[in-house]
Short mmCIF file of C-alpha atoms in Angstrom, two decimals:
data_model
loop_
_atom_site.label_atom_id
_atom_site.label_comp_id
_atom_site.label_asym_id
_atom_site.label_seq_id
_atom_site.Cartn_x
_atom_site.Cartn_y
_atom_site.Cartn_z
CA MET A 756 53.85 -7.33 33.48
CA GLY A 757 53.15 -10.72 32.13
CA THR A 758 51.60 -11.58 28.82
CA TRP A 759 48.05 -10.44 28.20
CA ASN A 760 45.51 -12.67 26.50
CA PHE A 761 42.36 -11.22 24.95
CA ASN A 762 39.17 -12.79 26.29
CA PRO A 763 36.26 -12.08 23.90
CA ALA A 764 33.56 -13.24 26.33
CA GLY A 765 34.86 -10.97 29.08
CA PHE A 766 35.13 -8.10 26.60
CA VAL A 767 31.50 -8.48 25.51
CA ILE A 768 30.26 -8.74 29.11
CA ASN A 769 32.19 -5.62 30.12
CA LEU A 770 30.97 -3.77 27.04
CA VAL A 771 27.32 -4.58 27.81
CA ILE A 772 27.70 -3.58 31.46
CA GLY A 773 29.41 -0.35 30.40
CA TRP A 774 26.65 0.36 27.87
CA PHE A 775 23.94 0.10 30.52
CA ILE A 776 25.91 2.22 32.99
CA MET A 777 26.51 4.90 30.34
CA SER A 778 22.81 4.81 29.39
CA PHE A 779 21.82 5.23 33.03
CA LEU A 780 24.23 8.11 33.55
CA GLN A 781 23.16 9.85 30.36
CA SER A 782 19.48 9.61 31.24
CA ALA A 783 20.26 10.93 34.74
CA VAL A 784 22.15 13.92 33.32
CA ARG A 785 19.40 14.65 30.80
CA SER A 786 16.80 14.46 33.57
CA LEU A 787 18.90 16.77 35.71
CA PHE A 788 19.21 19.39 32.97
CA THR A 789 15.58 19.22 31.86
CA GLY A 790 14.11 18.81 35.34
CA ASN A 791 11.85 16.03 34.08
CA TRP A 792 12.46 13.11 36.42
CA ASN A 793 9.14 11.47 35.52
CA GLY A 794 10.55 10.23 32.21
CA PHE A 795 13.81 8.93 33.67
CA VAL A 796 13.08 5.20 33.28
CA SER A 797 11.58 5.53 29.81
CA ARG A 798 14.54 7.69 28.73
CA PHE A 799 16.95 5.08 30.13
CA HIS A 800 15.17 2.29 28.23
CA GLY A 801 15.18 4.37 25.05
CA ILE A 802 18.93 4.88 25.25
CA ALA A 803 19.87 1.42 26.50
CA PHE A 804 17.83 -0.45 23.88
CA PHE A 805 18.76 1.77 20.89
CA HIS A 806 15.38 3.52 20.49
CA ASP A 807 16.69 7.09 20.90
CA GLY A 808 18.96 7.65 17.90
CA TRP A 809 20.83 10.78 19.03
CA ALA A 810 21.36 9.54 22.57
CA THR A 811 22.62 6.22 21.24
CA ALA A 812 25.07 8.04 18.96
CA ILE A 813 26.30 10.13 21.91
CA ASN A 814 26.74 6.96 23.99
CA CYS A 815 28.72 5.30 21.18
CA ALA A 816 30.94 8.37 20.76
CA VAL A 817 31.64 8.63 24.49
CA MET A 818 32.43 4.94 24.84
CA LEU A 819 34.66 5.02 21.76
CA ALA A 820 36.54 8.05 23.10
CA ILE A 821 36.99 6.39 26.50
CA GLY A 822 38.22 3.21 24.81
CA ILE A 823 40.74 5.08 22.65
CA VAL A 824 42.09 7.22 25.49
CA THR A 825 42.40 4.35 27.95
CA THR A 826 44.07 2.12 25.34
CA ILE A 827 46.62 4.82 24.58
CA LEU A 828 47.29 5.37 28.29
CA TRP A 829 47.61 1.62 28.88
CA ARG A 830 50.10 1.26 26.04
CA LEU A 831 52.13 4.25 27.23
CA THR A 832 52.35 2.92 30.80
CA ARG A 833 53.18 -0.56 29.56
CA ARG A 834 56.06 0.76 27.43
CA GLY A 835 57.56 2.78 30.29
#
């Protein structure tokens, strides 16, 4: 592998896209478990725009865990 250069603009764009995808998936799962599909869009907006505190914390924790695990895996495969 060649050298890797960090691109902050690309990182921010990917982080925002990932945030909205995670918010959409979390609101879909919550709607699936509660059976309340009428509030799907409002739940998605609440999570995506930081209005639902617990759901936002869950989103942050999941994204942080994914970032840590994938970084460790990337470093392990790069070393080998």
